[in-house]
mmCIF file of C-alpha atoms in Angstrom:
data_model
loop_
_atom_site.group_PDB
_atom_site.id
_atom_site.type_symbol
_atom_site.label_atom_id
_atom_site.label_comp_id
_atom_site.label_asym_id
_atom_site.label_seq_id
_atom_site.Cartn_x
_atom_site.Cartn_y
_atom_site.Cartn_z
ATOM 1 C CA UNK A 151 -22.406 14.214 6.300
ATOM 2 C CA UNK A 152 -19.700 16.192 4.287
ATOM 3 C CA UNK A 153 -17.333 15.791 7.502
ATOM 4 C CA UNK A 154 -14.519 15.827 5.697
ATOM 5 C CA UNK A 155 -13.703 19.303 3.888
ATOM 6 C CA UNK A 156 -14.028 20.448 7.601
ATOM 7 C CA UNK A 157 -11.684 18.386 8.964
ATOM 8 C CA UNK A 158 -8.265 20.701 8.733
ATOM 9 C CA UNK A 159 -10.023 23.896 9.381
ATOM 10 C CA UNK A 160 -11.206 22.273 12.693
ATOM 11 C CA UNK A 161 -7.847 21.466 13.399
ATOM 12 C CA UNK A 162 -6.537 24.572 12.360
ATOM 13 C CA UNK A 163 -8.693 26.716 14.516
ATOM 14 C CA UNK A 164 -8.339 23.861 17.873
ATOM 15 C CA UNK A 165 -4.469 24.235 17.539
ATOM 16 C CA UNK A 166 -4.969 28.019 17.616
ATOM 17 C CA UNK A 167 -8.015 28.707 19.885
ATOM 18 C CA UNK A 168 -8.706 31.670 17.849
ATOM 19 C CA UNK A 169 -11.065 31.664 14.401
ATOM 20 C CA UNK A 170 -8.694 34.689 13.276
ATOM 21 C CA UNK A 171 -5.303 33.218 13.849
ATOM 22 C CA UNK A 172 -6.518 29.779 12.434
ATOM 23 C CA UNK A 173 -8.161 31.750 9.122
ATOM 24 C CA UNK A 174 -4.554 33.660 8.522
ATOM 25 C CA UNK A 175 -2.997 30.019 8.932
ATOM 26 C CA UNK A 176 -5.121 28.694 6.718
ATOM 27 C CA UNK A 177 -5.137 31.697 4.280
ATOM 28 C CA UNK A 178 -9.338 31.355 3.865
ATOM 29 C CA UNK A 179 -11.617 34.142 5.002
ATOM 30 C CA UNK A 180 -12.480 34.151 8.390
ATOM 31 C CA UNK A 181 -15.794 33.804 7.265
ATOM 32 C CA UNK A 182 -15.478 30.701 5.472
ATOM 33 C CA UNK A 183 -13.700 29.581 8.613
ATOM 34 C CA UNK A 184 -16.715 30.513 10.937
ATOM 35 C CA UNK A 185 -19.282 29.022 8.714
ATOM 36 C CA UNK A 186 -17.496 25.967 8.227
ATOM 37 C CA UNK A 187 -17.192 25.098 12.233
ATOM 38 C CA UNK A 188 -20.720 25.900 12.883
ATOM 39 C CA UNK A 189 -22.259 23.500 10.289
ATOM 40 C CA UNK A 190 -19.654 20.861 11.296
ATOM 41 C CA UNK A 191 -21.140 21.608 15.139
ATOM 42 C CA UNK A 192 -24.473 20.769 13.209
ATOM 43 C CA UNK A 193 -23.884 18.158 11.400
ATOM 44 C CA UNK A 194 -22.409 16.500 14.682
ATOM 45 C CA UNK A 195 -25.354 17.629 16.611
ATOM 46 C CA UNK A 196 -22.933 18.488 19.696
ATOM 47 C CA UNK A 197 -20.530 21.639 20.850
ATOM 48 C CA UNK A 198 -17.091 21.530 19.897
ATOM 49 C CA UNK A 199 -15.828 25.013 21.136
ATOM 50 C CA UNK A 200 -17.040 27.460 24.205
ATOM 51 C CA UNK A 201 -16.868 30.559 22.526
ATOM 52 C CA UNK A 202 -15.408 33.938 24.456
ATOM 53 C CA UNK A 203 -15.324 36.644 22.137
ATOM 54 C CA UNK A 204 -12.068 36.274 19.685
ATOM 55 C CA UNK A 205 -11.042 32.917 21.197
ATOM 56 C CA UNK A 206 -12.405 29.704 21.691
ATOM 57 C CA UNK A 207 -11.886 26.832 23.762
ATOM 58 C CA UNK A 208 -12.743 23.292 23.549
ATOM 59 C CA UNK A 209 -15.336 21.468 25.038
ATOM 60 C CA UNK A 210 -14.497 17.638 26.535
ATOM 61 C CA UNK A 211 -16.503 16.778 23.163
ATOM 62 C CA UNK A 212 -14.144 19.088 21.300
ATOM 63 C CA UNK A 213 -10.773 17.244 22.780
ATOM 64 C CA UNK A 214 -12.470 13.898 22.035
ATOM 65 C CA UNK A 215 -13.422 14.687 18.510
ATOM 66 C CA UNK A 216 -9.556 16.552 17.882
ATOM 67 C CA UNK A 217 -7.768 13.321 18.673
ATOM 68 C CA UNK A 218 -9.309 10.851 16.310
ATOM 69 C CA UNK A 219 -9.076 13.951 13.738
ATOM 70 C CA UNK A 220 -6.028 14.552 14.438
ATOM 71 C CA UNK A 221 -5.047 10.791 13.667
ATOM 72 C CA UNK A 222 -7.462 10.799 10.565
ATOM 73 C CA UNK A 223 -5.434 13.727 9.151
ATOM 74 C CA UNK A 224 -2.183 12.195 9.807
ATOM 75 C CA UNK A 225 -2.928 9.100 7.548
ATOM 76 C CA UNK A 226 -4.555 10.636 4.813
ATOM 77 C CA UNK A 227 -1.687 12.893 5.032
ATOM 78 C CA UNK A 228 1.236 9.728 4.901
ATOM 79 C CA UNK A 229 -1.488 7.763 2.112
ATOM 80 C CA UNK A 230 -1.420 11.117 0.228
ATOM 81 C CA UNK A 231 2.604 11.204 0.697
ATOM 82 C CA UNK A 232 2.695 7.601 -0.231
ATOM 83 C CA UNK A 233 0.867 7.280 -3.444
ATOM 84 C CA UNK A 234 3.126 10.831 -4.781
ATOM 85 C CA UNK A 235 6.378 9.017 -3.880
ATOM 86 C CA UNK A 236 4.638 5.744 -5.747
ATOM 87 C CA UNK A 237 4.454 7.923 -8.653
ATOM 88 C CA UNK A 238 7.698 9.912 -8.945
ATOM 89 C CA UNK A 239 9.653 9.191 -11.819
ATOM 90 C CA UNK A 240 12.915 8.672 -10.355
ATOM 91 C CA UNK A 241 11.400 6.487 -7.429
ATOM 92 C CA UNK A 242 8.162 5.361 -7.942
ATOM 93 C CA UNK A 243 7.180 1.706 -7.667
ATOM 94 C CA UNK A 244 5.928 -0.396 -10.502
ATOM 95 C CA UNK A 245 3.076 -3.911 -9.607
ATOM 96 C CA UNK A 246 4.459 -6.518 -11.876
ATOM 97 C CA UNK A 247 3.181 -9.629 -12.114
ATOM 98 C CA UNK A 248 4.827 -12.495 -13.881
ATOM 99 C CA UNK A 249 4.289 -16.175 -14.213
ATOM 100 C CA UNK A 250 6.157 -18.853 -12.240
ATOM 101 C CA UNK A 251 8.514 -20.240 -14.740
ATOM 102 C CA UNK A 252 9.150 -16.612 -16.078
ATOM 103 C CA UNK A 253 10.605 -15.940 -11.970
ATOM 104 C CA UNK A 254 14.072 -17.532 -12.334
ATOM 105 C CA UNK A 255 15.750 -15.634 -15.362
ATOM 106 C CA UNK A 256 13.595 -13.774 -17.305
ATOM 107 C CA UNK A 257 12.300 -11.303 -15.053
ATOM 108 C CA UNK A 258 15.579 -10.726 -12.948
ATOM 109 C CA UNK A 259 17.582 -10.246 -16.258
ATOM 110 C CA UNK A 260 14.144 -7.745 -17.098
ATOM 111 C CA UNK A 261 14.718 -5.833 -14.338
ATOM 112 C CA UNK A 262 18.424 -5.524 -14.574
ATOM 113 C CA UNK A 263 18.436 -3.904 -18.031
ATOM 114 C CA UNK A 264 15.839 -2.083 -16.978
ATOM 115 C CA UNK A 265 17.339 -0.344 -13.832
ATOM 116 C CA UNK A 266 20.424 0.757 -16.017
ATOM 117 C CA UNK A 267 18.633 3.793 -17.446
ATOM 118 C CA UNK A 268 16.327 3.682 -13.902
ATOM 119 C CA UNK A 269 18.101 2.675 -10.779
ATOM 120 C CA UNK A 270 15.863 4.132 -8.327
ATOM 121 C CA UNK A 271 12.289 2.677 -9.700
ATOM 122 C CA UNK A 272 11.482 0.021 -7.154
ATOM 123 C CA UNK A 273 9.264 -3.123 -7.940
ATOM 124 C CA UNK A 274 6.517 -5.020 -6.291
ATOM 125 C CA UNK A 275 6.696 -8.688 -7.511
ATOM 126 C CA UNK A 276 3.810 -10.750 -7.786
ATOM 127 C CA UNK A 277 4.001 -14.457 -8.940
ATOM 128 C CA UNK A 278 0.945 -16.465 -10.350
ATOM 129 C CA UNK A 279 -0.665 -18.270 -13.167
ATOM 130 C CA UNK A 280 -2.032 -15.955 -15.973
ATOM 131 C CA UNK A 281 -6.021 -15.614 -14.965
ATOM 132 C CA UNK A 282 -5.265 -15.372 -11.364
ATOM 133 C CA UNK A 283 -2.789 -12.351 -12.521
ATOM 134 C CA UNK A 284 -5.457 -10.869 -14.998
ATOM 135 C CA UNK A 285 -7.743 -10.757 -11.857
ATOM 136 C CA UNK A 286 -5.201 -9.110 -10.030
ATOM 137 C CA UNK A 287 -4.707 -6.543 -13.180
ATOM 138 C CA UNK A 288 -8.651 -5.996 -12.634
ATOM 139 C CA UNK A 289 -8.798 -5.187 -8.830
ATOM 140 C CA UNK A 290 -5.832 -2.676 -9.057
ATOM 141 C CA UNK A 291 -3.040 -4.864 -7.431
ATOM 142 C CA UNK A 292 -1.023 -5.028 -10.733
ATOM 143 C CA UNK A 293 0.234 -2.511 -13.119
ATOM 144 C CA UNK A 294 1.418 -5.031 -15.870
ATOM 145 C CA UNK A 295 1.672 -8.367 -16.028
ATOM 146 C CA UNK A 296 3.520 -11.162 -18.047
ATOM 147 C CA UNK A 297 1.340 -13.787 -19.018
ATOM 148 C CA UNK A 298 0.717 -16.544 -21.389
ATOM 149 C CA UNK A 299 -1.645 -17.154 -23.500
ATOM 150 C CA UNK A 300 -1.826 -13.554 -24.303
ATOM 151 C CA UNK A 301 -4.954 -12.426 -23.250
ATOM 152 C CA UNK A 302 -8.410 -11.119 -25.322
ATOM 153 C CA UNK A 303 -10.486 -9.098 -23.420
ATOM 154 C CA UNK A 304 -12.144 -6.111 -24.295
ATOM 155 C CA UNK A 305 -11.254 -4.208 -20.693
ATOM 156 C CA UNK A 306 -7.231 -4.989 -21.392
ATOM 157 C CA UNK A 307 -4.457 -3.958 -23.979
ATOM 158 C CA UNK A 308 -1.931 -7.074 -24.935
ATOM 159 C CA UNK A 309 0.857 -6.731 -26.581
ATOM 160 C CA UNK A 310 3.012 -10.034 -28.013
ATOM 161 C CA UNK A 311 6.137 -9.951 -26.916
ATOM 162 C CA UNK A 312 7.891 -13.074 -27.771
ATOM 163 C CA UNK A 313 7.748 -17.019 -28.284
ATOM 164 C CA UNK A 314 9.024 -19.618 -26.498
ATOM 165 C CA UNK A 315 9.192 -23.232 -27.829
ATOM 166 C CA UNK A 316 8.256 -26.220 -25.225
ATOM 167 C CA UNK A 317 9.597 -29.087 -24.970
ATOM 168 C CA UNK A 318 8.479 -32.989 -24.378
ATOM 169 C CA UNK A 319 10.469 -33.330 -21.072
ATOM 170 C CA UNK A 320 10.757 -37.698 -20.619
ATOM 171 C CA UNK A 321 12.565 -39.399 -17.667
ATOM 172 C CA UNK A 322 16.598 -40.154 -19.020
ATOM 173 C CA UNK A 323 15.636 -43.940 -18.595
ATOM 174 C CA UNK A 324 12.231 -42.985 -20.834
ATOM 175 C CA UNK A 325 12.210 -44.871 -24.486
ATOM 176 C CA UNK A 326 12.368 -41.807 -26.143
ATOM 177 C CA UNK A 327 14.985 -40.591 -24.082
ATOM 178 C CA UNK A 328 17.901 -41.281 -26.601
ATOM 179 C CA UNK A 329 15.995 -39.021 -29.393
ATOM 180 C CA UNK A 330 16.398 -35.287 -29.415
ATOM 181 C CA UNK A 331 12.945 -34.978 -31.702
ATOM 182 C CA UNK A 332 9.816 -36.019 -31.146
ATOM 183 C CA UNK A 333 6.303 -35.936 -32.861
ATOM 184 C CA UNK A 334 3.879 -35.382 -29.772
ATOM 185 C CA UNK A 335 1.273 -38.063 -30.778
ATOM 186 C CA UNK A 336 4.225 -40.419 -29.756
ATOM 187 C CA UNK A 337 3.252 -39.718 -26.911
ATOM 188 C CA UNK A 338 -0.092 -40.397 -27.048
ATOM 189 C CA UNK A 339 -0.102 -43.351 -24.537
ATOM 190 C CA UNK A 340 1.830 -41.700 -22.207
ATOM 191 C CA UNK A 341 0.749 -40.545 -18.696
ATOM 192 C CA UNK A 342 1.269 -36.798 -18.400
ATOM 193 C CA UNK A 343 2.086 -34.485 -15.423
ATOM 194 C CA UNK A 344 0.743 -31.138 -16.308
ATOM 195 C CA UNK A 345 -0.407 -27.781 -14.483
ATOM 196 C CA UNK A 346 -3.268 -26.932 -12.698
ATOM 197 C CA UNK A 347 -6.505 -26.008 -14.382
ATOM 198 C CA UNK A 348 -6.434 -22.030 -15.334
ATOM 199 C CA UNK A 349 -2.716 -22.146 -16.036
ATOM 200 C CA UNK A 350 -1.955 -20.989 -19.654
ATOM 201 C CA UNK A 351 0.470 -24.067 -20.249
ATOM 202 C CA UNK A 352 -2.366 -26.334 -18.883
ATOM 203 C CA UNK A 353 -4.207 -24.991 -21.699
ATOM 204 C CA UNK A 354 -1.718 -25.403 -24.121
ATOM 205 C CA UNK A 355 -0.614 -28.908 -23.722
ATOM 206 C CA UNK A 356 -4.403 -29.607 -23.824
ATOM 207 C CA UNK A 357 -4.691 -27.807 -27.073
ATOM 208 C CA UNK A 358 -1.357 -29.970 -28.399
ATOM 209 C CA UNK A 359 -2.601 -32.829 -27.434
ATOM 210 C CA UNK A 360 -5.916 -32.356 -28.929
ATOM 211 C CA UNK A 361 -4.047 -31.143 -31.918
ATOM 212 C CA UNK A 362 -2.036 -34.484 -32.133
ATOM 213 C CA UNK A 363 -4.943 -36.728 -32.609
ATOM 214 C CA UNK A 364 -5.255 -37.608 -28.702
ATOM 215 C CA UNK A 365 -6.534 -36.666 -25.067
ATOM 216 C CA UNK A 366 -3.817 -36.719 -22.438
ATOM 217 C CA UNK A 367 -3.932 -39.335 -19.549
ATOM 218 C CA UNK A 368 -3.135 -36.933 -16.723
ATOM 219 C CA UNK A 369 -1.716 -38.576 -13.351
ATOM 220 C CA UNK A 370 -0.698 -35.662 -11.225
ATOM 221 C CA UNK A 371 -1.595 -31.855 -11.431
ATOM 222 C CA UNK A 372 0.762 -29.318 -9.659
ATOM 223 C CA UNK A 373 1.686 -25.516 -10.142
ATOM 224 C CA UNK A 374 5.168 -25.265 -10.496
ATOM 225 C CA UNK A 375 7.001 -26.170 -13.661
ATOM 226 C CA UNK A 376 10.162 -27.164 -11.431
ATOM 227 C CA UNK A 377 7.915 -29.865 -9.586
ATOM 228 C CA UNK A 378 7.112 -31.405 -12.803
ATOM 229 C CA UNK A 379 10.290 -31.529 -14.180
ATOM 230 C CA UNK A 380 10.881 -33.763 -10.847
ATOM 231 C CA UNK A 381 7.872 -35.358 -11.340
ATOM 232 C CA UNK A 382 8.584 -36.744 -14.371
ATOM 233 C CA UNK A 383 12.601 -37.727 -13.026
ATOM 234 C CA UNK A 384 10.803 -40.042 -10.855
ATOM 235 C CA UNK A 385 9.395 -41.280 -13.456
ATOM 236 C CA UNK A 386 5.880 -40.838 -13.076
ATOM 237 C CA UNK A 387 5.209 -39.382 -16.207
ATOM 238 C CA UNK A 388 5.727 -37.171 -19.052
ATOM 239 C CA UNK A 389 5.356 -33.154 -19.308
ATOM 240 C CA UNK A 390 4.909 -30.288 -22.217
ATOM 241 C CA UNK A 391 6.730 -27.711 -20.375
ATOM 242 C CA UNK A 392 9.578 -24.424 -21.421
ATOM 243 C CA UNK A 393 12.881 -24.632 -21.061
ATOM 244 C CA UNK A 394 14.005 -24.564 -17.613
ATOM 245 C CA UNK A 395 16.538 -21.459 -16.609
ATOM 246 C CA UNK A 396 18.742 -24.569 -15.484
ATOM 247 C CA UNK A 397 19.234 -27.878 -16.579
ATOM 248 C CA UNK A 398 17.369 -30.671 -14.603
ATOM 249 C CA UNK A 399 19.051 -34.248 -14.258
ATOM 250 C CA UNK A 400 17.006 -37.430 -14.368
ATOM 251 C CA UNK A 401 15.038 -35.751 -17.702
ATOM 252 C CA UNK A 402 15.582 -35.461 -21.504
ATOM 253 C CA UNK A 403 14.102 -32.689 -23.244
ATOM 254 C CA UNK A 404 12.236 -33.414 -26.591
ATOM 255 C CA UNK A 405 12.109 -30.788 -29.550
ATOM 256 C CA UNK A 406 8.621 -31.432 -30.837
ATOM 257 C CA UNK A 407 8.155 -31.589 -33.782
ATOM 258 C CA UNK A 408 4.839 -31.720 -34.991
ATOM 259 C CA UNK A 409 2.156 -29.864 -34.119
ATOM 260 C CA UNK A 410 4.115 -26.859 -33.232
ATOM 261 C CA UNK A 411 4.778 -26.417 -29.566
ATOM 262 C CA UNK A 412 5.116 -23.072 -28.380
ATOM 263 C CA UNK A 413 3.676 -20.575 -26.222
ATOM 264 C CA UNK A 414 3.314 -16.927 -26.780
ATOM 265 C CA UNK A 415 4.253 -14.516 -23.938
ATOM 266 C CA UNK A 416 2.761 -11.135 -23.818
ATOM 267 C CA UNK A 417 2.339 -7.942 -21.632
ATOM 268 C CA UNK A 418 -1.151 -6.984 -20.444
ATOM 269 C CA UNK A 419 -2.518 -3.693 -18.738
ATOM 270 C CA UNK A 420 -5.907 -2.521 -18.179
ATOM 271 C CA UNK A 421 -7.206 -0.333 -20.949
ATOM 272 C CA UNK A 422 -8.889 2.626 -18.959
ATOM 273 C CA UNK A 423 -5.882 2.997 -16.361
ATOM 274 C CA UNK A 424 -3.618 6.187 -16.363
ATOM 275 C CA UNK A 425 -0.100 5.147 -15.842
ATOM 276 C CA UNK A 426 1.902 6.741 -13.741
ATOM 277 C CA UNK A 427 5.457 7.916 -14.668
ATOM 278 C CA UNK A 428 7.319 4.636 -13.535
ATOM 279 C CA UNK A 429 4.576 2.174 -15.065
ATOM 280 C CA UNK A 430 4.826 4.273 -18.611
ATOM 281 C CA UNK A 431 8.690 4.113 -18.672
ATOM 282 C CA UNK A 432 8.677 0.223 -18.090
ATOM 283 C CA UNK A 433 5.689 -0.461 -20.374
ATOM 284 C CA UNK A 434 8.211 0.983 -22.789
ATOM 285 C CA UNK A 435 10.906 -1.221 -22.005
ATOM 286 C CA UNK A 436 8.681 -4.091 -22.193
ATOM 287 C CA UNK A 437 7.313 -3.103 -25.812
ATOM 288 C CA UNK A 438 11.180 -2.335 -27.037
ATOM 289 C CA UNK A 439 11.931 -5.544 -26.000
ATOM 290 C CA UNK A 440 9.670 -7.762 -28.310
ATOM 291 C CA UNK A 441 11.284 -10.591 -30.257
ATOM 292 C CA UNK A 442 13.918 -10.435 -27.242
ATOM 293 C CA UNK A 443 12.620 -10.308 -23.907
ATOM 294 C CA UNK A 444 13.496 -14.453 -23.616
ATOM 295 C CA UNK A 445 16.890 -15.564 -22.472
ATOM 296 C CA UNK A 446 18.521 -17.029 -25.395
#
């Protein structure tokens, strides 16, 4: 049943008791107006007004059937109020989602630039590894998102942004510890601490350490960078892992030197999606910020 279109001109001409009144209100012919509450007395199979002459007058099915419009109206009416303010381009929000190791520096120092030119565009943050984020992208949770590897997918648009080198991170009492470089297949009979399963860098240090001549001996799996770093100051391993935003005691961090460590960072979007006027202005900002978008 097409309930809906009918909705506000029932409510118009209940408020008013009068199919006149309610039409001028409304500014549609009275006609229309008449029309429209019969077939929505049809489609409903029940009697919504008593009729006497120019007026009308609810029935008990009338006053039922007002109050849950009435209610139905109001919250398409704050959704439709919602989604415009969402949209403004002085206030409207931007979904960004970012990885976890991206959360401490990058993205603040992001934001901050970015609200010099925009100080009014508000953010919702969302943290995650890079396919759980590209899943969120998909289902319309996320606007943009910062992720690494940067993503190939025929339903998305990626854009390379920057690099950042990783580093063989070794416990301070480690026998590498007193070198600053380090070939990774050094480490080839070391245990390693690494990420989760589906996280970019979990990828990548598999890749390296493929790369190097060698499959890694993991002990522990986790999904913060920060834990790891800990991890391996306890000594229970070794990590491939970026720069932390602050120094960690208890570690060393290697350069590597051979094969070259380093991720890529990018910016992905879906492909078919309109943006709205907050999303466009920070995809810009993004893009103007490739080769520096990562704290130096």
């Amino acid at each position: 049943m097409l309930l809906a279109p009918r909705l506000a001109h029932f409510a118009g001409v209940a408020r008013t008791e009068h199919v006149t009144r309610a039409a001028q209100e409304m500014r549609v012919p009275q006609s229309t107006l008449s029309r429209a509450m019969v077939r929505l007395e049809q489609d409903l199979g029940v009697d919504l007004f008593a009729r006497h002459g120019r007026t009308v007058s609810l029935t008990p099915a009338g006053r039922t059937f007002l109050a849950s419009v009435e209610r139905a109206l109001a919250e398409i009416g704050r959704a439709a109020e919602e989604v415009r303010a969402d949209a403004d381009p002085a206030t409207g929000k931007v979904a960004f989602g970012f990885l976890h190791t991206m959360g401490a520096e990058t993205v603040p120092g992001l934001i901050h630039a970015f609200r010099a030119d925009h100080p009014r565009i508000r953010f919702s943050l969302v943290q995650n590894y890079g396919e759980a984020m590209i899943e969120r992208l998909r289902s319309g949770e996320l606007d943009l998102c910062l992720t690494s590897p940067v993503p190939d997918a025929p339903d998305l648009v990626a854009r390379r942004l920057d690099e950042q080198k990783l580093r063989l991170v070794v416990p301070a009492d480690h026998r590498l510890a007193s070198r600053k470089r380090v070939r990774l297949a050094e480490a080839a009979d070391e245990t390693f601490v690494t990420l989760e399963p589906g996280y970019g860098m979990r990828r990548i240090t598999d890749d390296l350490c493929q790369e190097a001549g060698f499959k890694p001996r993991i002990a522990f799996e986790g999904e913060e960078a920060e834990t790891l770093r800990g991890l391996v100051a306890a000594g229970l391993g070794v990590a491939l892992l970026p720069p932390p935003a602050v120094p960690r005691p208890g570690v060393v961090e290697l350069t590597v030197t051979a094969p070259r460590a380093a991720r890529e960072i990018g910016v992905a979007w879906l492909a078919d999606r309109p943006d709205t006027p907050p999303v466009a202005a920070f995809k810009r900002f993004l893009l103007s910020r490739r080769g520096n978008l990562l704290p130096t």
